[in-house]
Amino acid sequence: GAVVSQHPSWVICKSGTSVKIECRSLDFQATTMFWYRQFPKQSLMLMATSNEGSKATYEQGVEKDKFLINHASLTLSTLTVTSAHPEDSSFYICSAREGREEQFFGPGTRLTVL
Amino acid sequence: GDSVTQMEGPVTLSEEAFLTINCTYTATGYPSLFWYVQYPGEGLQLLLKATKADDKGSNKGFEATYRKETTSFHLEKGSVQVSDSAVYFCALFNQAGTALIFGKGTTLSVSS
């Protein structure tokens, strides 16, 4: 199947700083990318959906000014956690699909905010 | 709203044992249903899917049947292997068909 990568796989930052997570589709054009958040022993919670070249659509309860999503090309989307706090510590997963084909998931990024 | 409930783990089995992971859903209409698997250190991978009632999805010895009467999509395998150790997620497409809604995941651990 198609490959989606995320970078970094693990990041530790100080409270108040911003962190950027990259999601790349390596062998297909991702017209749509999704960002999920996963808490321990919890399901994946959809945060936002982004279509290339358009503003992201955020799910209810997700602060768009805190979780900035950019999908500037067909192979790259970024999630920036601004002014991170310990409660933002979590596992962030992206997925991507071309058209209405199957979604492919990245391996996830573990964010720890001290 | 739409939701998925799956049995809590961890599920611990010996090699060659029979596996069942229960999954039930709440949704408007008849959404497509999925099982995803996440092996250690890897991203979620689609294991199988079913798009309409009574469909049976199957892959790698795993099976699940779309039961609209019981709103269920239980995952089964007749003989598990150590390599099946992973986290399994049941999911459905939301009503718009644009996003996946996941259960909490069930960790399976198979020992030899």
Short mmCIF file of C-alpha atoms in Angstrom, two decimals:
data_model
loop_
_atom_site.label_atom_id
_atom_site.label_comp_id
_atom_site.label_asym_id
_atom_site.label_seq_id
_atom_site.Cartn_x
_atom_site.Cartn_y
_atom_site.Cartn_z
CA GLY A 1 0.00 0.00 0.00
CA ALA A 2 0.87 3.66 -0.12
CA VAL A 3 3.21 5.14 2.48
CA VAL A 4 2.64 8.09 4.74
CA SER A 5 5.47 9.36 6.90
CA GLN A 6 5.50 11.65 9.90
CA HIS A 7 8.31 13.66 11.35
CA PRO A 8 9.37 13.75 14.07
CA SER A 9 8.28 10.47 15.60
CA TRP A 10 8.81 11.82 19.10
CA VAL A 11 9.28 15.35 20.37
CA ILE A 12 9.72 16.84 23.83
CA CYS A 13 9.30 20.58 24.28
CA LYS A 14 8.99 23.17 27.01
CA SER A 15 5.66 24.67 27.93
CA GLY A 16 4.92 27.79 25.90
CA THR A 17 6.88 26.80 22.82
CA SER A 18 5.47 25.79 19.44
CA VAL A 19 5.99 22.45 17.76
CA LYS A 20 5.55 21.55 14.10
CA ILE A 21 4.72 18.04 12.94
CA GLU A 22 5.05 17.07 9.29
CA CYS A 23 2.98 14.53 7.40
CA ARG A 24 4.07 13.41 3.94
CA SER A 25 2.56 11.10 1.36
CA LEU A 26 5.53 9.42 -0.27
CA ASP A 27 4.12 7.82 -3.39
CA PHE A 28 0.74 9.34 -4.08
CA GLN A 29 -0.95 12.72 -4.20
CA ALA A 30 -2.86 13.37 -1.02
CA THR A 31 -5.79 15.54 -1.98
CA THR A 32 -7.13 15.18 1.54
CA MET A 33 -5.24 14.82 4.80
CA PHE A 34 -6.60 14.17 8.25
CA TRP A 35 -5.12 14.86 11.68
CA TYR A 36 -6.06 12.72 14.65
CA ARG A 37 -5.20 12.82 18.33
CA GLN A 38 -5.00 9.71 20.45
CA PHE A 39 -4.99 9.62 24.22
CA PRO A 40 -3.80 6.52 26.11
CA LYS A 41 -6.36 3.73 25.86
CA GLN A 42 -8.67 6.02 23.89
CA SER A 43 -9.84 6.02 20.32
CA LEU A 44 -8.41 8.24 17.64
CA MET A 45 -10.17 11.58 17.73
CA LEU A 46 -10.42 13.44 14.44
CA MET A 47 -9.10 16.96 14.88
CA ALA A 48 -9.35 18.38 11.38
CA THR A 49 -9.62 17.61 7.70
CA SER A 50 -7.63 19.52 5.14
CA ASN A 51 -7.86 19.62 1.38
CA GLU A 52 -4.85 20.76 -0.59
CA GLY A 53 -4.88 24.50 -1.08
CA SER A 54 -7.86 25.08 1.21
CA LYS A 55 -8.29 25.99 4.82
CA ALA A 56 -8.64 23.08 7.18
CA THR A 57 -12.04 22.11 8.56
CA TYR A 58 -11.81 21.63 12.31
CA GLU A 59 -13.97 19.33 14.39
CA GLN A 60 -16.08 20.79 17.16
CA GLY A 61 -14.06 21.56 20.24
CA VAL A 62 -10.69 21.77 18.48
CA GLU A 63 -9.08 25.19 18.72
CA LYS A 64 -7.99 26.23 15.27
CA ASP A 65 -5.73 28.98 16.60
CA LYS A 66 -3.90 26.49 18.75
CA PHE A 67 -3.60 23.68 16.22
CA LEU A 68 -2.54 25.31 12.97
CA ILE A 69 -2.83 23.10 9.92
CA ASN A 70 -1.26 23.83 6.57
CA HIS A 71 -1.73 21.69 3.48
CA ALA A 72 0.22 23.64 0.93
CA SER A 73 1.09 20.81 -1.44
CA LEU A 74 -0.27 17.44 -2.53
CA THR A 75 2.37 15.61 -0.53
CA LEU A 76 2.78 17.63 2.65
CA SER A 77 0.63 18.77 5.53
CA THR A 78 1.87 20.28 8.76
CA LEU A 79 0.31 20.55 12.19
CA THR A 80 1.72 23.25 14.46
CA VAL A 81 0.84 23.12 18.14
CA THR A 82 1.21 26.72 19.28
CA SER A 83 2.10 27.71 22.82
CA ALA A 84 2.07 24.09 23.87
CA HIS A 85 1.07 23.12 27.40
CA PRO A 86 1.31 19.80 29.24
CA GLU A 87 -2.32 19.00 28.45
CA ASP A 88 -1.39 19.02 24.76
CA SER A 89 0.85 16.01 25.34
CA SER A 90 -0.55 13.25 23.20
CA PHE A 91 -0.04 11.00 20.20
CA TYR A 92 -0.80 12.79 16.93
CA ILE A 93 -1.55 10.73 13.82
CA CYS A 94 -2.08 11.90 10.28
CA SER A 95 -3.68 10.09 7.39
CA ALA A 96 -3.93 10.87 3.71
CA ARG A 97 -5.95 9.80 0.72
CA GLU A 98 -6.13 10.53 -2.97
CA GLY A 99 -9.65 11.40 -4.04
CA ARG A 100 -12.07 9.04 -2.34
CA GLU A 101 -9.64 6.15 -2.22
CA GLU A 102 -8.50 4.39 0.93
CA GLN A 103 -6.93 6.38 3.73
CA PHE A 104 -3.33 5.61 4.61
CA PHE A 105 -2.00 6.39 8.05
CA GLY A 106 1.30 7.70 9.28
CA PRO A 107 3.11 6.05 12.22
CA GLY A 108 2.26 8.89 14.59
CA THR A 109 4.15 11.52 16.56
CA ARG A 110 4.38 11.44 20.33
CA LEU A 111 4.43 14.94 21.79
CA THR A 112 5.48 15.48 25.39
CA VAL A 113 5.23 19.00 26.80
CA LEU A 114 7.16 19.60 29.99
CA GLY B 1 -23.86 11.06 16.68
CA ASP B 2 -22.11 8.13 15.10
CA SER B 3 -19.98 6.04 17.43
CA VAL B 4 -18.13 2.74 17.70
CA THR B 5 -17.78 0.56 20.78
CA GLN B 6 -15.32 -2.29 20.92
CA MET B 7 -14.34 -4.64 23.68
CA GLU B 8 -11.65 -3.49 26.01
CA GLY B 9 -8.39 -5.33 26.14
CA PRO B 10 -5.86 -6.46 26.48
CA VAL B 11 -6.72 -9.80 24.98
CA THR B 12 -4.08 -12.41 25.72
CA LEU B 13 -4.12 -15.68 23.80
CA SER B 14 -1.89 -18.62 23.11
CA GLU B 15 -0.81 -19.35 19.57
CA GLU B 16 -3.47 -21.18 17.51
CA ALA B 17 -6.30 -20.04 19.79
CA PHE B 18 -9.56 -18.65 18.39
CA LEU B 19 -9.95 -14.89 18.43
CA THR B 20 -13.05 -12.73 18.69
CA ILE B 21 -12.98 -8.99 19.18
CA ASN B 22 -16.44 -7.51 19.53
CA CYS B 23 -17.46 -4.29 17.84
CA THR B 24 -20.84 -2.58 17.79
CA TYR B 25 -21.78 0.71 16.26
CA THR B 26 -24.36 3.47 16.38
CA ALA B 27 -24.99 5.32 13.16
CA THR B 28 -27.59 6.85 10.92
CA GLY B 29 -28.17 4.65 7.92
CA TYR B 30 -25.77 1.90 6.91
CA PRO B 31 -22.19 3.14 6.98
CA SER B 32 -19.19 1.27 5.63
CA LEU B 33 -17.39 -0.60 8.41
CA PHE B 34 -13.69 -1.24 8.83
CA TRP B 35 -11.11 -3.02 10.92
CA TYR B 36 -7.68 -1.44 11.12
CA VAL B 37 -4.57 -2.97 12.67
CA GLN B 38 -1.60 -1.17 14.17
CA TYR B 39 1.57 -3.18 14.62
CA PRO B 40 4.17 -1.87 17.09
CA GLY B 41 5.92 1.20 15.73
CA GLU B 42 3.83 1.34 12.57
CA GLY B 43 0.85 3.29 11.29
CA LEU B 44 -2.68 1.96 11.10
CA GLN B 45 -3.29 -0.40 8.20
CA LEU B 46 -6.63 -1.38 6.74
CA LEU B 47 -7.26 -5.02 7.62
CA LEU B 48 -10.70 -5.54 6.10
CA LYS B 49 -13.91 -3.75 5.33
CA ALA B 50 -17.58 -4.28 4.51
CA THR B 51 -19.74 -1.77 2.73
CA LYS B 52 -23.25 -3.19 3.14
CA ALA B 53 -25.32 -5.45 5.34
CA ASP B 54 -24.39 -9.14 5.33
CA ASP B 55 -21.11 -8.43 3.58
CA LYS B 56 -18.16 -10.38 4.94
CA GLY B 57 -14.76 -8.77 4.87
CA SER B 58 -11.74 -11.04 5.07
CA ASN B 59 -7.97 -10.75 4.95
CA LYS B 60 -4.99 -12.66 6.37
CA GLY B 61 -7.31 -15.21 7.99
CA PHE B 62 -9.38 -12.54 9.73
CA GLU B 63 -13.09 -12.19 9.03
CA ALA B 64 -15.90 -9.85 10.04
CA THR B 65 -19.54 -9.83 8.95
CA TYR B 66 -21.67 -6.68 8.75
CA ARG B 67 -24.75 -7.44 10.88
CA LYS B 68 -27.31 -4.66 10.68
CA GLU B 69 -29.77 -6.48 12.97
CA THR B 70 -27.31 -6.36 15.83
CA THR B 71 -25.34 -3.35 14.54
CA SER B 72 -22.18 -5.38 14.94
CA PHE B 73 -18.97 -6.09 13.05
CA HIS B 74 -17.09 -8.59 15.21
CA LEU B 75 -13.56 -9.57 14.18
CA GLU B 76 -12.68 -13.27 14.20
CA LYS B 77 -9.72 -15.47 13.39
CA GLY B 78 -9.64 -19.21 13.76
CA SER B 79 -6.00 -19.63 14.73
CA VAL B 80 -3.93 -16.67 15.84
CA GLN B 81 -0.19 -16.37 15.47
CA VAL B 82 2.40 -14.47 17.47
CA SER B 83 2.74 -12.10 14.53
CA ASP B 84 -0.91 -11.07 15.00
CA SER B 85 0.01 -9.25 18.21
CA ALA B 86 -1.10 -5.67 17.59
CA VAL B 87 -3.80 -3.13 18.37
CA TYR B 88 -7.04 -3.57 16.44
CA PHE B 89 -9.43 -0.70 15.75
CA CYS B 90 -13.02 -0.95 14.56
CA ALA B 91 -14.20 2.07 12.56
CA LEU B 92 -17.00 3.41 10.41
CA PHE B 93 -17.38 6.20 7.92
CA ASN B 94 -19.34 9.16 9.21
CA GLN B 95 -22.66 9.98 7.56
CA ALA B 96 -21.05 12.29 5.04
CA GLY B 97 -18.58 9.57 4.13
CA THR B 98 -15.71 11.94 4.65
CA ALA B 99 -14.12 10.85 7.91
CA LEU B 100 -13.50 7.72 9.93
CA ILE B 101 -14.83 7.30 13.46
CA PHE B 102 -12.81 4.85 15.54
CA GLY B 103 -13.37 2.66 18.54
CA LYS B 104 -10.85 2.78 21.39
CA GLY B 105 -8.78 -0.08 20.10
CA THR B 106 -8.16 -3.56 21.49
CA THR B 107 -4.67 -4.77 22.20
CA LEU B 108 -4.05 -8.40 21.26
CA SER B 109 -1.07 -10.24 22.66
CA VAL B 110 -0.34 -13.74 21.37
CA SER B 111 2.27 -15.93 23.05
CA SER B 112 3.92 -19.06 21.72
#
